[in-house]
Coordinates of C-alpha atoms and ligand atoms in Angstrom, one line a residue:
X596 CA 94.5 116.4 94.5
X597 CA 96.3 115.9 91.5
X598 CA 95.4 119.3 90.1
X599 CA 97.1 121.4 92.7
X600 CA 100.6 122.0 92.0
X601 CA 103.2 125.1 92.5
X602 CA 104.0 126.9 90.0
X603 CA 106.2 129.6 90.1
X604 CA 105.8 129.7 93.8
X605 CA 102.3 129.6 93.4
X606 CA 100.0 127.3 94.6
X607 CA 98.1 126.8 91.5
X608 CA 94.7 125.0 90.8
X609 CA 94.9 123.6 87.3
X610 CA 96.0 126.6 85.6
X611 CA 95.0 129.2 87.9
X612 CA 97.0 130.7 90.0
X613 CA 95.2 131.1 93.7
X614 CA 96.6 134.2 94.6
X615 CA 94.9 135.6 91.8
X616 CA 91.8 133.9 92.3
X617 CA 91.5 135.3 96.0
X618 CA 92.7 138.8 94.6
X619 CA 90.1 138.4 92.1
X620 CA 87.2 137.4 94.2
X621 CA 88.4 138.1 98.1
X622 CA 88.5 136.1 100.9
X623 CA 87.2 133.7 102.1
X624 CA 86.6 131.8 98.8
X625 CA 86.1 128.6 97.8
X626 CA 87.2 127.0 94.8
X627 CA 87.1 123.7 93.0
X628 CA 88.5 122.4 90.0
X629 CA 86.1 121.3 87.3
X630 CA 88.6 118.5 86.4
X631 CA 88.9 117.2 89.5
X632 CA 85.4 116.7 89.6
X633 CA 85.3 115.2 86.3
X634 CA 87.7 112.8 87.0
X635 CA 86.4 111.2 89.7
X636 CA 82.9 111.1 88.7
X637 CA 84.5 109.5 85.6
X638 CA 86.4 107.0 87.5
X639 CA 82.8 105.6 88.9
X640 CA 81.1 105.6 86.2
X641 CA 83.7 103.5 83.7
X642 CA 84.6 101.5 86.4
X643 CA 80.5 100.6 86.5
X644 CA 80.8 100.4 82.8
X645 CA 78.1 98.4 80.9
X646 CA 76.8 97.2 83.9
X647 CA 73.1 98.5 84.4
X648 CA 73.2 101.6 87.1
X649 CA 73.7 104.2 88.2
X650 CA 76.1 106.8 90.0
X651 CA 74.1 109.3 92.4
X652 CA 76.0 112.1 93.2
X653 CA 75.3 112.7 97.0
X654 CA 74.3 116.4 96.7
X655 CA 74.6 117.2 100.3
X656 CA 78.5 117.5 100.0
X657 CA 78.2 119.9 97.7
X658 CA 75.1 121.8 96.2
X659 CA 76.1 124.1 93.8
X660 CA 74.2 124.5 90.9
X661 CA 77.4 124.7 88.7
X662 CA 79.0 122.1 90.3
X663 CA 75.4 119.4 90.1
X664 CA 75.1 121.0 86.3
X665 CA 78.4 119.8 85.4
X666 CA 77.9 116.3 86.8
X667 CA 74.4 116.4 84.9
X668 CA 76.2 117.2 81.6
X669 CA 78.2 113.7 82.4
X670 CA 75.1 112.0 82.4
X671 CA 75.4 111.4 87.0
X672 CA 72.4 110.2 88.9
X673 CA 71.8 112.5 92.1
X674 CA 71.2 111.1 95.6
X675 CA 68.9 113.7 97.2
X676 CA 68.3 114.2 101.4
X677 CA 65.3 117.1 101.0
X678 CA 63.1 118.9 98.5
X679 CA 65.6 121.9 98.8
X680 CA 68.1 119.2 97.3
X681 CA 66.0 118.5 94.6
X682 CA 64.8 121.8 93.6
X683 CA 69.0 122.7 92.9
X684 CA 69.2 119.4 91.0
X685 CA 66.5 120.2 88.8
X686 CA 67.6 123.7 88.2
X687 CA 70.7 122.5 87.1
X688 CA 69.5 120.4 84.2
X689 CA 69.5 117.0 86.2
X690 CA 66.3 114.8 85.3
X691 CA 63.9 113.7 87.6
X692 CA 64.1 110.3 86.7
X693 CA 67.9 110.5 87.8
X694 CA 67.3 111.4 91.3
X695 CA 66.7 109.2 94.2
X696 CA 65.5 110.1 97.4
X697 CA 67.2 109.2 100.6
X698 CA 66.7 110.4 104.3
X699 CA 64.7 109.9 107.7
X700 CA 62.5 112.1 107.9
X701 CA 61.0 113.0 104.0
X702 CA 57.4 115.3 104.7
X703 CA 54.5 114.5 102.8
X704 CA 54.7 117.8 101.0
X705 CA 58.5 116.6 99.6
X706 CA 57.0 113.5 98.8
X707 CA 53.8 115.0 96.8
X708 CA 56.3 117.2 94.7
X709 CA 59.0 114.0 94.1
X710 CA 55.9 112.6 92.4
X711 CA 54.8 115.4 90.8
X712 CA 58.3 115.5 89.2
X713 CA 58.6 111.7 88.8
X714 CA 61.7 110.4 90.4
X715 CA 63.6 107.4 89.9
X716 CA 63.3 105.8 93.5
X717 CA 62.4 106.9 97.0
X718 CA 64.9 105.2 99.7
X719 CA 62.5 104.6 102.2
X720 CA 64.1 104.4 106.1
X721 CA 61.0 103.4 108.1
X722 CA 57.6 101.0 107.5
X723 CA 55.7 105.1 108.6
X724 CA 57.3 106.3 105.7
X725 CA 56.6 103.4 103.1
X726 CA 52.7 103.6 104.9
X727 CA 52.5 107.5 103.7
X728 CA 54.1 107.0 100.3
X729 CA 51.9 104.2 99.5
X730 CA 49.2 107.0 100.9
X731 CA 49.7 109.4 98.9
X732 CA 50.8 107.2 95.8
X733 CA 47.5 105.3 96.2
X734 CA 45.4 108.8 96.3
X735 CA 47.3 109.9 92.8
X736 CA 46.3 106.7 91.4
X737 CA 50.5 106.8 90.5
X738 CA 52.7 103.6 91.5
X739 CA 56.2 104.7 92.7
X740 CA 59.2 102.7 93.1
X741 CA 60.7 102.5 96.2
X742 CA 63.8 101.0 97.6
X743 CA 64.4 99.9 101.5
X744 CA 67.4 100.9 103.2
X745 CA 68.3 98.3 105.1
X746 CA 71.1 98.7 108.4
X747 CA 73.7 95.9 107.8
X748 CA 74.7 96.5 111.5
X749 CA 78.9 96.7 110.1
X750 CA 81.3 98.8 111.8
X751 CA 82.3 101.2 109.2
X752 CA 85.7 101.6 111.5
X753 CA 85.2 105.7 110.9
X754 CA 84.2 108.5 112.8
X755 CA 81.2 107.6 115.4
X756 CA 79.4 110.8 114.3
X757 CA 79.9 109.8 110.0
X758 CA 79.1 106.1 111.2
X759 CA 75.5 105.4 110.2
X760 CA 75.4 101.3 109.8
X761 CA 75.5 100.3 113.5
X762 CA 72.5 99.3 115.0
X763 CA 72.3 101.8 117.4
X764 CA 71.8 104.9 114.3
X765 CA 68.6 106.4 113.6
X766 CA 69.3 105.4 109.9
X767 CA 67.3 102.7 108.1
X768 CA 65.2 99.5 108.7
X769 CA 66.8 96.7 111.1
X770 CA 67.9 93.7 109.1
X771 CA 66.2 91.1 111.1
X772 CA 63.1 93.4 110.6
X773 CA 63.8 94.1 106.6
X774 CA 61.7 90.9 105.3
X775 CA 58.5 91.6 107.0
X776 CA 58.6 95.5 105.8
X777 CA 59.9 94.4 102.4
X778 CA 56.2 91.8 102.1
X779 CA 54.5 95.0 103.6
X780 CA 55.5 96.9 100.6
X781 CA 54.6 94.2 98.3
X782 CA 51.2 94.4 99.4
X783 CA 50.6 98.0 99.6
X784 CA 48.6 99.9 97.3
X785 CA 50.9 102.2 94.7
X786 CA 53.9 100.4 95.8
X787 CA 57.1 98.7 93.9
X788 CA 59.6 97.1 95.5
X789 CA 62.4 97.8 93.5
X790 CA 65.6 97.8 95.0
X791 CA 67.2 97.4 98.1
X792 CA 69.4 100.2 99.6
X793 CA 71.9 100.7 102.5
X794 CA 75.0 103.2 103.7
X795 CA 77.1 102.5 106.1
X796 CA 79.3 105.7 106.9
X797 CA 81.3 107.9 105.5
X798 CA 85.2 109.0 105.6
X799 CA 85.7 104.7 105.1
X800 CA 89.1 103.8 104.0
X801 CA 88.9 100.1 103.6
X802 CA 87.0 97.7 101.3
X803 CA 85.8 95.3 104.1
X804 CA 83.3 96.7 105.7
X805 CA 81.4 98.1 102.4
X806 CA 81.9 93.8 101.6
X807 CA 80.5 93.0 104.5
X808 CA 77.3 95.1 104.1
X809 CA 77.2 93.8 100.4
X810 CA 77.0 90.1 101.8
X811 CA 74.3 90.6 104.2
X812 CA 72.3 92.5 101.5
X813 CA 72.7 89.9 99.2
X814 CA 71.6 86.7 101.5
X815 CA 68.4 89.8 102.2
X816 CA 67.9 90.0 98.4
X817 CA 68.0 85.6 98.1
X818 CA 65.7 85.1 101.3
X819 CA 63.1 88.0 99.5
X820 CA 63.4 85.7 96.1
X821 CA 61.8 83.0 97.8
X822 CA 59.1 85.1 99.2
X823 CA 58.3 86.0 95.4
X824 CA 59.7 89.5 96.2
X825 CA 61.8 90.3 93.3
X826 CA 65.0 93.4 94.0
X827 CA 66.3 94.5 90.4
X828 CA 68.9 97.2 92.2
X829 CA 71.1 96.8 95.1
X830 CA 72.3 100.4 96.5
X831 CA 75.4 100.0 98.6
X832 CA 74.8 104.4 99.5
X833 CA 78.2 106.4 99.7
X834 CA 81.0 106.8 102.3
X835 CA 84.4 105.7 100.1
X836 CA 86.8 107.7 101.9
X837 CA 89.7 110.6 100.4
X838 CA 93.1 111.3 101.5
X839 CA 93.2 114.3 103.4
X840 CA 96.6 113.4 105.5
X841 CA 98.1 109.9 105.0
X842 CA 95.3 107.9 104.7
X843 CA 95.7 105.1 101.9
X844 CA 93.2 104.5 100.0
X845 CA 91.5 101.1 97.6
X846 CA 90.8 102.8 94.5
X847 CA 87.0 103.5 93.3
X848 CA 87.6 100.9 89.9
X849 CA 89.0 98.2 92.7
X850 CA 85.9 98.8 94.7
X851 CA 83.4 98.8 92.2
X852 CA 85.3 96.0 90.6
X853 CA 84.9 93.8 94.1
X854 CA 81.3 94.6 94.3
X855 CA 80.4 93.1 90.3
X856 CA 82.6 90.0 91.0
X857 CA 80.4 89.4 94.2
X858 CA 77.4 89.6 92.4
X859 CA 77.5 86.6 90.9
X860 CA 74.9 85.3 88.4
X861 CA 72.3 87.7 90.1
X862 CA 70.7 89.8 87.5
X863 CA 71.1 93.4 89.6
X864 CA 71.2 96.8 88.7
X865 CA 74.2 98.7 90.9
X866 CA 73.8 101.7 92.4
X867 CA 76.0 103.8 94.3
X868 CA 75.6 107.0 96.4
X869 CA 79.1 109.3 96.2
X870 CA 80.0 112.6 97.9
X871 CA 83.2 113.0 99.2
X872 CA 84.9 110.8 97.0
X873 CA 83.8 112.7 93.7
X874 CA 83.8 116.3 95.7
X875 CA 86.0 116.5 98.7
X876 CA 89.6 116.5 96.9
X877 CA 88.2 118.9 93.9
X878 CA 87.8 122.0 96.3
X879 CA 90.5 124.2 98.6
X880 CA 88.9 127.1 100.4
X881 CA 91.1 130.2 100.3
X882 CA 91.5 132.7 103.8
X883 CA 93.7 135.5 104.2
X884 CA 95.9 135.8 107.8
X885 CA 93.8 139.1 109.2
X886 CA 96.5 139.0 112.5
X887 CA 98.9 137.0 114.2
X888 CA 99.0 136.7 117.6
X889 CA 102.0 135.1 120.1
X890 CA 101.4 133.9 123.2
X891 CA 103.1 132.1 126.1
X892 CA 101.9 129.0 125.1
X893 CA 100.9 129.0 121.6
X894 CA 101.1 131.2 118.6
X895 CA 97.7 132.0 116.3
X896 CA 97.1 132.8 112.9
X897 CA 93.8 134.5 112.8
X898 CA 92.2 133.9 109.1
X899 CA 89.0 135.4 108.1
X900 CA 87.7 132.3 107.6
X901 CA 86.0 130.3 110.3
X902 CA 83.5 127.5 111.6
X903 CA 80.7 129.0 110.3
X904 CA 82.7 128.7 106.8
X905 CA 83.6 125.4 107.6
X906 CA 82.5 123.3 110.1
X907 CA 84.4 119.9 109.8
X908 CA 87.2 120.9 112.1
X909 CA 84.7 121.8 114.9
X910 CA 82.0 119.0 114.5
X911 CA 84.2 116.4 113.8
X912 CA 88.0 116.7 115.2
X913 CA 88.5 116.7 110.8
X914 CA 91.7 117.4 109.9
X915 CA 92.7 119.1 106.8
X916 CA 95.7 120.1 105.4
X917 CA 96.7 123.6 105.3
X918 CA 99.1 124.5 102.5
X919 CA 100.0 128.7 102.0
X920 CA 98.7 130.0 98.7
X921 CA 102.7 131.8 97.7
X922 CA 105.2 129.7 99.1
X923 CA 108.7 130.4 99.8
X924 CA 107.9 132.8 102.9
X925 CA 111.1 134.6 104.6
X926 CA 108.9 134.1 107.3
X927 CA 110.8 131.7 110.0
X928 CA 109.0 128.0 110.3
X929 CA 106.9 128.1 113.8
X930 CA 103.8 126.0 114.8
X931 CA 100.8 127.6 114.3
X932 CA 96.9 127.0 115.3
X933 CA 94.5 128.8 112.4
X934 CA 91.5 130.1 114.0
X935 CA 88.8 132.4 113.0
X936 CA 87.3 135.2 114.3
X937 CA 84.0 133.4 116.0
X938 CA 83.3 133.4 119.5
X939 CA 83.9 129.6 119.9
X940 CA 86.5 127.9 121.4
X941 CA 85.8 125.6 119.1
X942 CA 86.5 127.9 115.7
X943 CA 89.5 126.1 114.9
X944 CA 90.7 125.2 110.6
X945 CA 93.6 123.7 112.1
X946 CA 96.2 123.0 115.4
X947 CA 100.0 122.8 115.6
X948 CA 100.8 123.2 112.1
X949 CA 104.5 123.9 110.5
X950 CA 104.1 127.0 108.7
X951 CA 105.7 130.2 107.8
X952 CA 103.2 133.0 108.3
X953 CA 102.8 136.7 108.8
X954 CA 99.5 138.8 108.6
X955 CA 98.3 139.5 104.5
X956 CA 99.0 136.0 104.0
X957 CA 96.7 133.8 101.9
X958 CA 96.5 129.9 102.9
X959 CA 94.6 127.4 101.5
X960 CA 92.6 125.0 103.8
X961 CA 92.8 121.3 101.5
X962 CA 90.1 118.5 100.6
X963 CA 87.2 120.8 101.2
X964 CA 84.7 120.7 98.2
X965 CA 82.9 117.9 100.2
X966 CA 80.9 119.2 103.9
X967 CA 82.4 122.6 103.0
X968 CA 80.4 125.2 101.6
X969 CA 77.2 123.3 102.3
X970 CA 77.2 123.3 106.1
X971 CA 78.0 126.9 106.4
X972 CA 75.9 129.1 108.2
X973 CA 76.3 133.0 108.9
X974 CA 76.7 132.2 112.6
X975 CA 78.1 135.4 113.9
X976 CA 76.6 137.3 111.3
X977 CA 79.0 136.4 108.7
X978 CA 78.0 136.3 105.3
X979 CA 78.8 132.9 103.3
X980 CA 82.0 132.8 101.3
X981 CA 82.2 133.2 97.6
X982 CA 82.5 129.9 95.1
X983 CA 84.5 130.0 92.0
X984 CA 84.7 127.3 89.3
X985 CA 88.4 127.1 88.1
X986 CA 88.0 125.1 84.1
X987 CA 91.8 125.5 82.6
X988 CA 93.2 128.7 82.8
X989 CA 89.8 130.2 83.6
X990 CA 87.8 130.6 86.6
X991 CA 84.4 131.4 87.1
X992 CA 82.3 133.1 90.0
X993 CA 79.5 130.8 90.9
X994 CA 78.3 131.6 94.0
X995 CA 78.8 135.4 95.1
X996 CA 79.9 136.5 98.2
X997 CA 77.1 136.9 100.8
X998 CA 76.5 141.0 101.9
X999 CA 74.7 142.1 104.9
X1000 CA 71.4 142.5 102.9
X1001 CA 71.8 139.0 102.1
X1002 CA 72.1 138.1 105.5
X1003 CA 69.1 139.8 106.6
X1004 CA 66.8 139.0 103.7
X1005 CA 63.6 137.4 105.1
X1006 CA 63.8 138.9 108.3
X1007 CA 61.2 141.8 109.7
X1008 CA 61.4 144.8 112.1
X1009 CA 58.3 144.8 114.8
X1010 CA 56.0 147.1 112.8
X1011 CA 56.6 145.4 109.4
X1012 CA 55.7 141.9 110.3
X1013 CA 51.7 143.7 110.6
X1014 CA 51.5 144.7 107.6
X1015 CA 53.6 141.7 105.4
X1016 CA 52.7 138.4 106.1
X1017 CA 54.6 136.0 104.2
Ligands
LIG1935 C1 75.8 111.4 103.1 C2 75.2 110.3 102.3 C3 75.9 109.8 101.2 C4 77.2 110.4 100.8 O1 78.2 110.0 101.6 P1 79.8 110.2 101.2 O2 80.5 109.8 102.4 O3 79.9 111.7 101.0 O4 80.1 109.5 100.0 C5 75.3 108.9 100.4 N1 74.1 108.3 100.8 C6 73.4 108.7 101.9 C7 72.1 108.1 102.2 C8 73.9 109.7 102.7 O5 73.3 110.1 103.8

């Protein structure tokens, strides 16, 4: 968070003041620092250095077509959940042959048009799956590479609804069960094995568990080299964790530093899968205090941002910090819960904070360019915030403020649907 500071009173994203920005562009607003993001993208990829890889992006934390074409320009990889994701990657400039494709439940048309545009690797998370790729592979007279994400069964020690490596999760392919599917795929038709994947969680602070997932992959990857089944690139997915209250963190060179040492002589290709850690810290999202409201028990700032802006809070007990955009208030200190304006008891950005408020005020809700902007909805009706791109001293709108005819695009009266069928 290294490019957030005050200035003159001002919180202030690398040279930008954020008053201005939410002056310039309203309220709610996210913005993100294009430094931040190329920092910590950075940091992966020299701490991977010469050895053969790649850094994936996980587009799913955030989606912007600014934010993926700036990655793109520094030459990232992009770990895709859905056709939608990989439309927006390839809009942005990213190459097909820098994308893999990850999640349960890819449909046969998003696996037709991954072909079609040749990606790198499919991350395949059942033997159904690997039976329709090698399907429609087969028909195309195309071989495609394929990895198989394996589920290490390690506790990830992180929240049970961001914990995806237990055996109990819907994600991946038992690891008992992972040498039979892995001869399967050697056998089918417009198949090749190519790597092995996995991803444990996400929000994880320590090393451990990411080295314990690493050692069961690798006795998977020794057992399949004596079936004949060679793996050139081991995965290890996403999940490094960010500081958004007091959490201390291994760095991502120490990390990726542990995994190459534990490599060994094993001629492997590394991959790794990051959201949050390249996204979360780069992005504050900006809401203006509409009213303030006292109570017997508790007083409420009522912003005019909410769940449906972002949903962490609500989905996952998240906590973020809250810091106010102008500081030095005359305002007296009191503790303060930030809720929006959605009918939810559950429309919380924050409980009991410090704060000096009054109604006009702008705050800045921390660490959200990761699981922000792309799970908001217009629940309620409320158009999606405006994105901005802060570079210096200049920011750039790149994603405009949902209006109602926004809202409402796609949808039909009675009478029209007759006459337009989509
Ligand atoms: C969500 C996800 C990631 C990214 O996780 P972060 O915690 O944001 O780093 C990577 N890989 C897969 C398969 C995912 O589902």
């Amino acid at each position: 968070m290294q490019e957030f500071s005050i200035q003159d009173q001002q919180l202030t994203l690398e040279s930008v003041s954020l008053e201005d920005v939410a002056n310039q562009y309203g309220t709610p607003c996210y913005v993100y620092s294009k430094a931040a993001l190329t920092r910590s993208y950075l940091e992966y990829s020299q701490a991977l250095g010469e050895h053969p890889g790649k850094i994936c992006f996980a587009v799913k934390s955030n989606s912007n077509l600014a934010v993926l074409q700036l990655l793109a320009n520094l030459g990232a990889s992009f770990d895709i959940v859905s056709g939608g994701e990989m439309e927006r990657v390839l809009r942005a400039g990213g190459k097909a042959e820098n994308i893999i494709f990850s999640g349960v439940g890819k449909t046969k048309q998003e696996i037709i048009r991954a072909m079609d545009v040749g990606i790198y690797c499919f991350n395949v998370e059942s033997q159904p799956e690997l039976e329709v790729i090698s399907e429609v592979a087969h028909a195309r007279n195309q071989e495609v590479s394929i990895s198989i994400r394996v589920n290490p069964d390690v506790d990830a020690n992180t929240h049970p609804y961001i914990s995806t490596g237990l055996k109990e999760n819907k994600f991946g392919i038992d690891f008992e069960a992972a040498p039979a599917v892995f001869q399967r795929a050697k056998e089918l038709p417009g198949i090749k094995v190519s790597g092995v994947d996995c991803h444990i969680g996400s929000q994880i602070t320590e090393l451990s568990p990411f080295m314990d997932a690493l050692d069961r992959l690798l006795v998977l990857i020794d057992q399949l080299a004596e079936l004949s089944i060679t793996i050139e690139h081991l995965d290890l997915g996403g999940g490094l964790g960010v500081t958004y209250k007091d959490e201390v963190l291994p760095s991502i060179a120490e990390y990726i530093a542990k995994v190459k040492e534990r490599l060994g002589d094993r001629k492997l290709a590394l991959l790794f899968e990051p959201g949050r850690s390249i996204s979360a810290n780069a992005g504050a999202l900006i809401t203006e205090v509409i009213y303030t409201k006292l109570t017997a028990h508790r007083n409420f700032a009522i912003v005019d941002a909410a769940m449906n802006d972002n949903l962490r809070p609500a989905l996952y007990q998240a906590w973020q910090e809250i810091r106010p955009v102008t500081t030095g208030s005359d305002a007296e200190e009191q503790q303060w819960d930030i809720v929006g304006p959605v009918c939810e008891t559950s429309d919380f950005l924050a409980k009991d904070r410090a704060l000096s408020i009054k109604a006009g005020d702008r705050l800045a809700l921390m660490s959200a360019g990761a699981y922000g902007f792309t799970m908001s909805s217009n629940y309620n009706s409320r158009g999606r915030a405006a994105e901005v791109l802060v570079d210096g001293d200049k920011h750039y709108l790149i994603r405009k403020r949902e209006n109602f005819e926004d809202i409402i695009q796609g949808e039909y009266l009675l009478e029209e649907q007759i006459t337009d069928t989509p």
